XYZ file of C-alpha atoms in Angstrom:
702
model
C 14.583 26.891 -6.436
C 13.576 28.975 -3.291
C 15.943 30.899 -1.160
C 15.571 29.775 2.614
C 16.020 33.325 3.822
C 12.865 34.264 1.877
C 10.785 32.345 4.394
C 12.984 32.273 7.470
C 10.880 33.270 10.513
C 11.769 36.524 12.122
C 13.965 36.456 15.267
C 11.853 35.694 18.430
C 8.904 34.257 16.543
C 9.959 30.614 17.177
C 9.108 29.506 20.675
C 11.722 27.716 22.684
C 9.626 24.866 23.658
C 8.871 21.178 22.468
C 6.848 20.973 19.233
C 6.573 19.603 15.699
C 7.336 21.575 12.561
C 6.332 21.161 8.815
C 8.094 22.432 5.706
C 5.841 23.187 2.848
C 6.683 23.668 -0.828
C 5.184 26.526 -2.976
C 1.944 24.431 -3.644
C 1.391 24.235 0.179
C 2.242 20.511 0.123
C 4.015 19.173 3.156
C 7.559 17.854 2.197
C 9.064 17.420 5.668
C 7.925 16.885 9.264
C 10.104 16.873 12.303
C 9.833 17.265 16.018
C 12.143 18.987 18.548
C 12.710 19.407 22.180
C 13.406 23.252 21.334
C 11.818 24.386 18.127
C 14.007 27.528 18.114
C 17.338 25.594 18.298
C 16.091 22.906 15.811
C 14.863 25.139 13.217
C 17.953 27.489 13.399
C 19.820 24.602 12.048
C 18.058 24.638 8.671
C 18.693 28.397 7.996
C 22.414 28.361 7.989
C 24.971 28.384 5.059
C 23.721 26.008 2.472
C 27.227 24.700 1.906
C 27.195 23.317 5.576
C 23.945 21.306 5.158
C 23.638 17.708 4.165
C 22.906 17.429 0.356
C 19.388 16.008 0.801
C 18.660 18.692 3.605
C 19.940 21.433 1.245
C 17.637 20.057 -1.472
C 14.589 20.174 1.030
C 15.120 23.623 2.321
C 15.603 24.963 -1.182
C 12.337 23.207 -2.384
C 10.375 24.393 0.614
C 8.681 27.761 0.539
C 7.384 28.072 4.162
C 7.679 26.566 7.535
C 5.104 26.298 10.232
C 5.004 24.704 13.796
C 2.658 23.373 16.474
C 3.616 23.636 20.124
C 2.890 20.625 22.441
C 3.378 20.228 26.212
C 5.490 17.161 26.336
C 8.027 15.296 24.094
C 5.714 12.209 24.053
C 3.080 14.301 22.492
C 5.517 15.588 19.906
C 6.492 11.871 18.965
C 2.939 11.055 18.746
C 1.918 14.019 16.454
C 5.021 13.642 14.259
C 4.092 10.055 13.630
C 0.387 11.085 12.834
C 1.418 13.857 10.453
C 4.041 11.538 8.664
C 1.229 8.931 8.150
C -1.284 11.765 7.037
C 0.932 13.714 4.634
C 3.609 11.106 3.542
C 6.348 13.820 3.106
C 8.732 12.922 0.427
C 11.845 14.086 2.276
C 11.071 12.263 5.574
C 12.830 8.832 6.456
C 10.430 6.233 5.060
C 11.263 2.596 5.453
C 10.186 0.862 2.123
C 9.160 -2.868 2.250
C 9.820 -4.767 -1.034
C 6.684 -6.753 -0.040
C 3.835 -7.116 2.328
C 5.150 -9.657 5.013
C 2.722 -12.619 5.639
C 1.408 -13.500 9.061
C -0.324 -16.432 10.486
C -3.770 -15.276 11.495
C -6.539 -16.769 13.488
C -9.896 -15.030 13.164
C -11.059 -15.345 16.670
C -13.813 -12.771 15.901
C -15.814 -15.288 13.977
C -18.149 -17.942 15.271
C -15.941 -20.720 13.751
C -12.302 -19.209 13.901
C -10.294 -19.867 10.817
C -6.464 -20.147 10.420
C -4.980 -18.499 7.366
C -2.233 -16.459 5.785
C -3.006 -12.679 5.961
C -1.095 -9.631 4.720
C -1.635 -6.005 5.020
C -3.495 -4.063 7.769
C -4.353 -5.901 10.895
C -7.972 -6.361 11.779
C -9.715 -6.169 15.143
C -10.427 -9.486 16.782
C -7.850 -11.394 14.815
C -4.728 -13.032 16.521
C -1.434 -12.788 14.423
C 1.739 -14.665 14.657
C 4.673 -13.592 12.721
C 5.613 -11.949 10.384
C 7.234 -14.774 8.341
C 9.548 -14.560 5.544
C 7.699 -16.636 3.230
C 4.006 -17.883 2.983
C 4.977 -21.323 2.470
C 6.715 -21.399 5.844
C 3.229 -20.621 7.335
C 1.533 -23.387 5.453
C 4.165 -25.937 6.471
C 3.723 -25.112 10.076
C -0.070 -25.102 9.959
C 0.005 -28.491 8.089
C 1.901 -30.081 10.923
C -0.255 -28.391 13.599
C -3.654 -29.367 12.072
C -3.169 -33.016 12.988
C -3.242 -31.895 16.685
C -5.457 -28.776 16.479
C -7.893 -29.513 13.461
C -9.142 -25.935 13.172
C -10.982 -24.766 10.147
C -8.827 -23.430 7.463
C -11.324 -23.174 4.598
C -12.959 -19.902 3.013
C -16.444 -18.646 3.697
C -17.693 -20.030 0.557
C -16.313 -23.551 0.890
C -17.622 -23.647 4.565
C -21.057 -22.525 3.411
C -21.220 -25.023 0.545
C -20.185 -27.839 2.943
C -22.850 -26.740 5.493
C -25.536 -26.816 2.580
C -24.605 -30.235 1.284
C -23.819 -31.837 4.623
C -20.595 -33.040 3.447
C -17.203 -31.804 4.729
C -14.198 -31.085 2.589
C -11.229 -33.387 2.162
C -9.548 -32.150 5.262
C -12.618 -33.087 7.277
C -12.283 -36.692 5.883
C -8.451 -37.055 6.655
C -8.753 -35.757 10.194
C -7.022 -32.366 9.609
C -10.299 -30.413 10.264
C -12.817 -30.919 12.917
C -15.647 -30.305 10.458
C -17.753 -27.772 12.323
C -19.529 -27.071 9.125
C -21.426 -30.434 9.357
C -21.808 -30.208 13.206
C -19.101 -32.688 14.265
C -18.160 -30.242 17.001
C -20.095 -27.351 18.491
C -18.994 -23.709 18.266
C -17.852 -23.714 21.687
C -15.678 -26.907 21.186
C -14.119 -25.358 17.964
C -13.520 -21.955 19.814
C -11.683 -23.881 22.480
C -9.737 -25.787 19.905
C -8.572 -22.450 18.137
C -7.579 -21.005 21.630
C -5.201 -24.068 22.187
C -3.849 -23.538 18.770
C -3.102 -19.802 19.591
C -1.516 -20.754 23.054
C 0.675 -23.161 21.321
C 1.900 -20.680 18.652
C 2.282 -18.028 21.427
C 5.062 -20.270 22.875
C 3.141 -22.098 25.547
C 4.326 -25.440 24.305
C 5.908 -27.215 27.346
C 2.763 -27.677 29.245
C 0.842 -28.926 26.214
C 3.474 -31.412 25.350
C 3.683 -32.727 28.847
C -0.102 -33.291 29.030
C -0.074 -35.139 25.617
C 2.752 -37.411 26.929
C 0.796 -38.083 30.156
C -2.320 -38.946 28.008
C -0.166 -41.174 25.904
C 1.299 -43.103 28.899
C -2.153 -43.562 30.329
C -3.626 -44.969 27.091
C -0.706 -47.463 26.992
C -1.258 -48.573 30.532
C -5.010 -49.109 29.820
C -3.949 -51.081 26.540
C -5.511 -48.392 24.222
C -2.678 -48.771 21.828
C -4.396 -47.242 18.795
C -5.080 -44.060 20.821
C -1.547 -44.119 22.452
C -0.016 -44.397 18.943
C -2.106 -41.439 17.640
C -0.902 -39.323 20.570
C 2.649 -40.269 19.919
C 2.327 -39.169 16.451
C 0.749 -35.975 17.554
C 3.729 -35.309 19.858
C 6.172 -35.851 17.012
C 4.216 -33.545 14.769
C 4.387 -30.855 17.425
C 7.988 -31.212 18.005
C 8.786 -31.069 14.279
C 6.802 -27.850 14.113
C 8.797 -26.482 16.996
C 12.032 -27.417 15.451
C 11.288 -24.972 12.591
C 11.923 -22.148 15.101
C 15.081 -22.533 16.902
C 15.309 -21.871 20.578
C 17.522 -18.755 20.927
C 16.666 -17.238 24.306
C 15.470 -18.467 27.556
C 11.823 -19.848 27.569
C 9.134 -17.241 27.866
C 11.373 -14.489 26.685
C 9.304 -12.060 24.464
C 11.547 -9.418 22.618
C 12.139 -7.595 19.440
C 15.792 -7.277 18.286
C 16.420 -4.254 15.936
C 19.699 -3.713 14.091
C 20.755 -1.016 11.690
C 23.418 -0.864 8.843
C 24.028 2.505 7.247
C 26.369 4.437 5.085
C 26.378 8.152 4.062
C 23.276 7.800 1.900
C 21.007 4.945 3.013
C 20.271 2.727 6.073
C 18.908 -0.905 6.412
C 16.942 -2.000 9.421
C 16.315 -5.612 10.348
C 14.061 -6.795 13.015
C 13.792 -10.376 14.660
C 10.611 -11.145 16.551
C 11.301 -13.517 19.483
C 8.324 -14.992 21.162
C 8.593 -17.684 23.890
C 12.420 -17.775 23.391
C 11.997 -18.648 19.682
C 12.551 -16.597 16.500
C 8.933 -16.281 15.221
C 9.541 -13.794 12.394
C 12.014 -11.545 10.661
C 11.485 -8.438 8.619
C 13.454 -5.638 7.244
C 13.201 -2.038 5.517
C 15.770 0.213 3.644
C 15.483 4.042 3.681
C 17.155 7.001 2.248
C 18.831 9.219 4.731
C 17.333 12.646 4.271
C 19.797 14.370 6.515
C 22.912 13.866 8.777
C 20.830 11.631 11.038
C 22.153 9.461 13.960
C 21.753 5.661 14.447
C 19.670 6.387 17.395
C 17.173 8.635 15.366
C 17.001 5.808 12.814
C 16.120 3.502 15.481
C 13.357 5.819 16.771
C 11.852 6.125 13.182
C 11.925 2.087 12.980
C 10.025 2.032 16.461
C 7.438 4.386 15.185
C 7.041 2.302 11.968
C 6.841 -0.939 13.896
C 4.608 0.036 16.817
C 2.633 3.078 15.656
C -0.554 1.257 14.940
C 0.056 -1.668 17.575
C -1.217 -2.168 21.054
C -1.153 -4.665 23.777
C 0.879 -7.870 23.297
C 1.720 -6.864 19.769
C 4.421 -4.628 21.688
C 6.945 -6.918 23.430
C 8.085 -6.500 26.920
C 11.597 -5.995 25.793
C 12.938 -4.099 22.724
C 16.739 -4.553 22.157
C 18.370 -1.905 19.914
C 21.924 -0.925 18.727
C 21.674 2.585 19.857
C 19.258 4.472 21.968
C 17.186 7.425 20.907
C 18.047 10.897 22.299
C 16.360 11.427 24.637
C 15.194 7.807 25.273
C 12.611 8.571 28.050
C 9.840 9.903 25.813
C 10.208 6.902 23.345
C 10.062 4.426 26.275
C 7.089 6.077 27.693
C 5.388 5.964 24.338
C 5.969 2.338 24.022
C 4.643 1.664 27.506
C 1.518 3.419 26.553
C 1.105 1.429 23.422
C 1.539 -1.812 25.369
C -0.345 -0.901 28.472
C 2.582 -2.103 30.722
C 6.271 -1.339 31.151
C 8.427 -1.823 28.105
C 12.314 -2.223 28.461
C 14.311 -0.305 25.656
C 17.913 -1.022 25.878
C 21.119 -2.094 24.241
C 22.188 -5.723 24.986
C 25.614 -5.929 26.674
C 26.443 -9.622 27.088
C 25.208 -13.135 26.934
C 22.713 -14.674 24.450
C 20.853 -11.654 23.659
C 24.103 -9.768 22.508
C 25.075 -12.806 20.387
C 21.601 -12.816 18.750
C 21.898 -9.024 18.141
C 25.139 -9.763 16.336
C 23.239 -12.125 13.967
C 20.486 -9.519 13.454
C 23.232 -6.985 12.585
C 24.867 -9.245 9.971
C 21.305 -9.666 8.272
C 21.096 -5.865 8.323
C 24.535 -5.471 6.553
C 23.592 -8.121 3.905
C 20.259 -6.396 3.314
C 21.929 -3.102 2.772
C 24.611 -4.653 0.396
C 21.842 -6.431 -1.620
C 19.672 -3.239 -1.789
C 22.823 -1.374 -3.361
C 22.821 -3.755 -6.110
C 19.086 -2.684 -7.132
C 19.584 -0.021 -9.552
C 16.246 1.596 -9.530
C 16.298 2.165 -5.773
C 19.711 3.665 -5.640
C 19.642 7.332 -4.478
C 22.863 8.194 -6.299
C 21.659 6.620 -9.534
C 18.177 8.345 -9.236
C 19.848 11.693 -8.668
C 22.098 11.274 -11.682
C 19.249 10.282 -13.818
C 17.140 13.421 -12.844
C 20.176 15.515 -13.554
C 20.743 14.029 -17.005
C 17.235 14.572 -17.803
C 17.334 18.344 -16.751
C 20.585 18.727 -18.773
C 19.247 17.053 -21.945
C 15.996 18.987 -21.937
C 17.691 22.343 -20.632
C 15.628 22.525 -17.554
C 16.396 24.981 -14.687
C 16.295 22.261 -12.084
C 16.006 18.393 -11.621
C 12.373 17.323 -12.314
C 11.432 15.999 -8.877
C 7.725 15.234 -10.074
C 7.468 13.697 -13.466
C 3.902 12.826 -15.068
C 3.587 10.408 -17.946
C 0.566 9.959 -20.203
C -0.355 7.136 -22.569
C -3.338 6.255 -24.729
C -4.655 2.674 -25.104
C -7.289 1.077 -27.289
C -8.084 -1.802 -29.405
C -8.777 -0.683 -33.140
C -10.481 2.407 -31.743
C -12.806 0.946 -29.241
C -12.656 1.512 -25.380
C -10.155 4.441 -25.844
C -8.551 5.364 -22.363
C -5.606 7.129 -21.026
C -3.314 6.704 -18.068
C -1.346 9.177 -15.782
C 1.460 7.730 -13.724
C 3.497 9.851 -11.251
C 7.140 9.478 -10.347
C 8.527 11.624 -7.455
C 12.433 11.556 -6.931
C 12.552 8.870 -9.513
C 10.281 6.502 -7.566
C 6.710 5.514 -8.317
C 3.952 7.407 -6.616
C 1.131 5.011 -7.111
C -1.408 6.848 -4.903
C -1.479 9.637 -7.479
C -1.935 7.486 -10.543
C -5.042 8.481 -12.441
C -7.107 6.939 -15.293
C -9.322 8.823 -18.010
C -11.874 7.734 -20.517
C -11.829 9.642 -23.754
C -15.140 11.377 -23.881
C -14.627 14.299 -26.407
C -14.857 12.055 -29.587
C -15.342 8.532 -30.820
C -12.866 6.532 -32.699
C -9.019 6.231 -33.012
C -7.025 9.451 -32.911
C -4.072 9.195 -30.379
C -2.998 12.889 -30.970
C -6.425 14.205 -30.345
C -6.772 11.939 -27.330
C -3.596 13.231 -25.866
C -4.752 16.716 -26.237
C -7.945 16.133 -24.472
C -6.331 14.293 -21.592
C -3.627 16.885 -20.987
C -6.264 19.634 -21.267
C -8.603 17.854 -18.628
C -5.806 17.089 -16.233
C -4.443 20.740 -16.133
C -7.880 22.372 -16.340
C -8.629 20.540 -13.007
C -5.215 21.795 -11.719
C -6.072 25.325 -12.568
C -9.508 24.941 -10.924
C -7.897 23.731 -7.694
C -5.458 26.622 -8.000
C -8.322 29.112 -8.403
C -10.212 27.507 -5.581
C -7.545 28.366 -3.136
C -6.832 31.774 -4.722
C -3.150 30.803 -5.482
C -3.043 30.342 -1.771
C -2.507 34.169 -1.436
C -4.591 34.428 1.672
C -2.578 32.136 3.618
C 1.052 33.065 2.422
C 1.642 35.684 5.006
C 0.458 33.407 7.812
C 2.546 30.492 6.416
C 5.742 32.637 6.123
C 5.698 33.215 9.871
C 4.432 29.807 10.808
C 2.634 31.471 13.769
C 1.174 29.348 16.339
C -1.195 30.321 19.223
C -0.822 28.448 22.482
C -3.864 28.345 24.646
C -3.993 26.340 27.953
C -1.202 23.925 27.183
C -2.661 23.230 23.737
C -1.653 24.642 20.466
C -3.742 25.753 17.549
C -2.337 26.871 14.087
C -3.909 29.990 12.663
C -4.678 30.316 9.132
C -2.596 27.492 7.834
C -4.946 24.692 8.678
C -7.652 26.179 6.606
C -5.178 26.197 3.585
C -4.135 22.596 4.182
C -7.870 21.721 4.386
C -8.468 23.493 1.007
C -6.138 20.950 -0.615
C -8.218 18.021 0.685
C -11.559 16.704 -0.262
C -14.394 16.291 2.136
C -13.070 12.799 3.323
C -9.708 14.446 4.204
C -7.697 12.918 1.343
C -5.554 15.145 -0.874
C -7.308 16.512 -3.926
C -6.515 14.582 -7.028
C -4.934 17.284 -9.272
C -3.583 19.802 -6.808
C 0.146 19.501 -7.581
C 1.697 20.348 -10.989
C 4.717 18.356 -12.347
C 7.975 19.863 -13.513
C 8.029 17.600 -16.538
C 5.108 15.908 -18.604
C 6.284 12.903 -20.573
C 4.119 11.454 -23.205
C 4.222 8.057 -24.991
C 4.815 9.024 -28.421
C 6.685 11.153 -30.997
C 6.457 14.676 -32.392
C 2.738 14.748 -33.020
C 1.811 13.770 -29.411
C 4.422 16.144 -27.923
C 3.020 18.956 -30.025
C -0.520 18.152 -28.855
C 0.411 18.145 -25.207
C 2.369 21.391 -25.633
C -0.749 23.015 -27.408
C -2.989 21.952 -24.598
C -0.768 23.590 -22.007
C -0.466 26.771 -24.058
C -4.204 26.996 -24.494
C -4.515 26.984 -20.740
C -1.895 29.617 -20.382
C 0.560 27.246 -18.635
C 4.214 27.972 -19.657
C 6.230 26.726 -16.688
C 5.943 23.054 -17.268
C 8.307 21.195 -19.571
C 7.032 18.636 -22.078
C 8.728 15.870 -23.862
C 7.946 12.540 -25.623
C 9.602 9.213 -25.800
C 9.116 7.294 -29.108
C 9.258 3.496 -28.880
C 11.035 2.656 -32.019
C 14.387 4.157 -31.427
C 13.920 5.471 -27.835
C 14.192 9.183 -29.047
C 13.256 11.961 -26.858
C 11.189 14.669 -28.508
C 10.698 18.028 -27.388
C 8.300 20.796 -28.645
C 9.188 22.903 -31.590
C 12.287 20.834 -32.462
C 12.601 18.973 -35.977
C 15.089 16.643 -34.549
C 14.920 14.503 -31.435
C 17.359 14.443 -28.412
C 19.220 11.231 -28.488
C 20.475 10.238 -25.036
C 23.222 7.460 -24.833
C 21.936 3.877 -24.450
C 23.813 3.689 -21.171
C 22.257 6.964 -19.804
C 20.557 6.669 -16.494
C 18.286 9.539 -17.595
C 17.090 7.354 -20.515
C 16.621 4.498 -18.273
C 14.283 6.402 -16.037
C 12.324 7.833 -18.887
C 11.814 4.264 -20.146
C 10.714 3.054 -16.723
C 8.167 5.976 -16.648
C 6.939 5.233 -20.174
C 6.607 1.587 -19.664
C 4.648 2.070 -16.523
C 2.266 4.429 -18.133
C 1.741 1.932 -20.878
C 1.216 -0.901 -18.348
C -1.266 1.150 -16.383
C -3.213 2.166 -19.438
C -3.485 -1.166 -21.217
C -4.637 -2.881 -17.751
C -7.428 -0.221 -17.565
C -8.332 -0.692 -21.160
C -8.567 -4.476 -20.770
C -10.599 -4.200 -17.591
C -13.061 -1.774 -19.338
C -13.462 -4.041 -22.417
C -13.902 -7.031 -20.292
C -16.719 -5.288 -18.274
C -18.334 -4.231 -21.603
C -18.281 -7.826 -22.902
C -19.895 -9.043 -19.560
C -22.601 -6.365 -19.716
C -26.220 -7.268 -19.741
C -29.580 -5.493 -20.308
C -29.776 -4.940 -16.572
C -26.618 -3.015 -16.431
C -28.218 -0.268 -18.547
C -30.980 0.461 -16.044
C -30.156 3.785 -14.335
C -29.838 3.513 -10.457
C -29.985 -0.209 -10.400
C -26.847 -1.552 -8.416
C -25.277 -4.962 -8.381
C -27.170 -6.201 -5.211
C -30.616 -5.412 -6.772
C -29.585 -6.878 -10.088
C -28.588 -10.104 -8.412
C -31.765 -10.070 -6.508
C -33.858 -9.796 -9.663
C -32.062 -12.727 -11.269
C -32.275 -14.853 -8.152
C -36.147 -14.136 -8.008
C -36.973 -14.736 -11.516
C -34.228 -17.105 -12.562
C -33.308 -15.395 -15.872
C -33.536 -12.097 -17.824
C -36.074 -13.691 -20.265
C -38.542 -14.325 -17.486
C -37.942 -11.017 -15.896
C -38.679 -9.346 -19.360
C -41.961 -11.123 -19.336
C -42.966 -10.227 -15.915
C -45.395 -7.481 -15.048
C -44.591 -4.414 -13.025
C -46.509 -5.798 -9.881
C -44.400 -9.049 -10.134
C -41.228 -7.111 -10.428
C -42.238 -5.049 -7.294
C -42.332 -8.307 -5.237
C -38.523 -8.401 -5.302
C -37.230 -6.974 -2.025
C -35.946 -3.425 -2.486
C -37.811 -2.744 -5.771
C -40.341 0.084 -5.579
C -42.930 0.708 -8.331
C -40.886 3.612 -9.843
C -37.943 1.282 -10.159
C -39.875 -1.445 -11.479
C -41.452 0.716 -14.288
C -37.738 1.755 -15.152
C -36.761 -1.755 -15.278
C -39.712 -2.765 -17.421
C -39.174 0.187 -19.840
C -35.338 -0.494 -20.185
C -35.968 -4.410 -20.906
C -38.670 -3.509 -23.488
C -36.349 -1.392 -25.357
C -33.332 -3.718 -25.129
C -33.303 -6.261 -27.907
C -33.315 -9.975 -26.677
C -30.212 -11.955 -26.994
C -29.831 -14.154 -30.109
C -30.649 -17.770 -29.579
C -27.657 -20.142 -28.995
C -26.670 -22.421 -31.720
C -25.012 -25.891 -31.234
C -22.116 -25.558 -33.605
C -21.784 -29.443 -33.986
C -25.299 -30.030 -35.018
C -26.623 -26.713 -36.135
C -29.622 -27.018 -33.633
C -31.007 -23.840 -32.051
C -31.039 -24.197 -28.348
C -34.122 -22.615 -26.914
C -32.883 -22.224 -23.272
C -33.366 -19.314 -20.997
C -31.217 -16.262 -21.541
C -28.117 -16.673 -19.562
C -27.286 -14.586 -16.558
C -25.186 -11.822 -17.890
C -24.977 -9.784 -14.738
C -22.104 -11.691 -13.199
C -18.728 -12.849 -14.414
C -18.029 -14.680 -17.518
C -16.016 -17.879 -18.133
C -12.966 -18.092 -20.012
C -10.552 -15.146 -21.065
C -12.725 -12.219 -22.093
C -9.806 -9.956 -23.035
C -7.867 -11.203 -25.975
C -8.625 -14.848 -26.063
C -10.019 -16.124 -29.395
C -8.710 -12.860 -31.225
C -6.486 -13.621 -34.359
C -2.825 -12.843 -33.683
C -2.839 -9.847 -36.169
C -5.880 -8.183 -34.264
C -4.311 -8.956 -30.851
C -1.071 -7.210 -32.030
C -3.116 -4.072 -32.661
C -3.956 -3.522 -28.973
C -2.011 -0.748 -27.558
């Protein structure tokens, strides 16, 4: 635990201007990012009596080892830089809204020749129009099913589309009138594009004009005694009205707005957002976050706006954003939103009328979300803090282990031996830092030896990264002062950026093993714990605690002790250790099964060095089978696109050394089937992992 006074900047060093600051821990990892109108006044708040600080803020400043800052010219630039750094560094003490899922959107791929309507999650793609988000994927499919009657846009995948084009027969939706079947040329690309645009216009809320046009066409058809056409148009109108009823009208027509509500207590806050487009609620979403410091509702709203619109632009940012409290100051945030949209955005608190009534509904949803979240034990901040404190007390640690790494070994009767490393920070999973290992030092089954190898490899890499940066000694002086140089309205950090870059790979991502844990947990008992401790001792590492969790009685083993530490069954610390151990086991066995399945599917071409998947498939497509490829000459192999003479010679030599597959036998008749060798370069049918294994062998998989 660091003393904040040890890295407090000297008086007069901090500029009295707008900027963004970063706190780093002793390993130079960014743990908090903030912005301020006055850096001098803002940073002074962190270096006061620790008893006056918010508990999480106190933990942050005692975890940090240095502070640095960057001066900017305007508060809008500070807002943009803060968002960029939070996305880049993912600081663990910043306000981070956690989704319990990825919300589904209704997407129309307008960037394709034949646009497709589908459900999409995750990052948004250029050239695709999105509607939502929706609470459930089935809600999207119900809406699309109704609209396809009127707008028969393509919904099939690329593979189904190509197969239909090849055979000249559309899929079932084409036969029942819910697809215009562009795959077989029933409509031209231009006609299908126009159909997709009409679909998007209707989803965007421009429904009145289209319904009136259909009603007029229906009346005209009836007057001309085209009753079948009139009946079909009538059914189309009913289908559209039914689809519109799924989204209740809550505001005046053509109103585009997002309503944001916040429910909070001393430790956490829940945010709920209603997306209103064309006067109708088109989607709903929500987040929950830990409150890192004594933060206002306006500041929570500001972070929510960054999360919502940080990567959006154009119409994805609505004309109006209604909030329960305004950020302070509000002008930079409003200017930032206007820049994202490209036109004026109104950010305000609703005072009366329908908008205030709807805001009350959003507020009730936020309160319910916070109450529900409180019942989830694993995400409760108080519970996590108590669990870490119990672990520290049981293992006699100096402080709570904020970073825990757990290792597990997995194999099937000594084959495909692998290991996993999972990371928990502040009691929560850090999946981006999970790692997998293949045991290379020996063959066979020996969990203790495997554990020693994995721990040695992981911390040898840590020491290598540490040595590469020279224990960061060159940058400590610069970091302690957080010195910035301002030139012509721009700011440039001196020294510290080089240190930051040293912790990253060439592609800008953090290095894999740059940060050590406070606690290493191994899946196993006394032998595995002793192996892990011995590996650390051999590397000269004595400041990392080690323990093991044995499955049978859930006993906690520590090095050098003959008796285990027995935590109460109701202990939050034991519950956290079990979660960490179970996650390591899941991650290890998933990798082991994947590796084994890949080995089962491997063919002779997989052993050819430098031959990738694309050229393997090209060879099989050209010759039809491995047997024909084996009998081909080097000149014939060179006829395959992308295969030169040297590669052809390598392929021929590898196939000549590999033994041909045994002939297949018909088990019913005993007849030897003299067919070509099967294509073993692709996937395999059936269940390759444990299907067909006797129960006793499957039980030996760990």
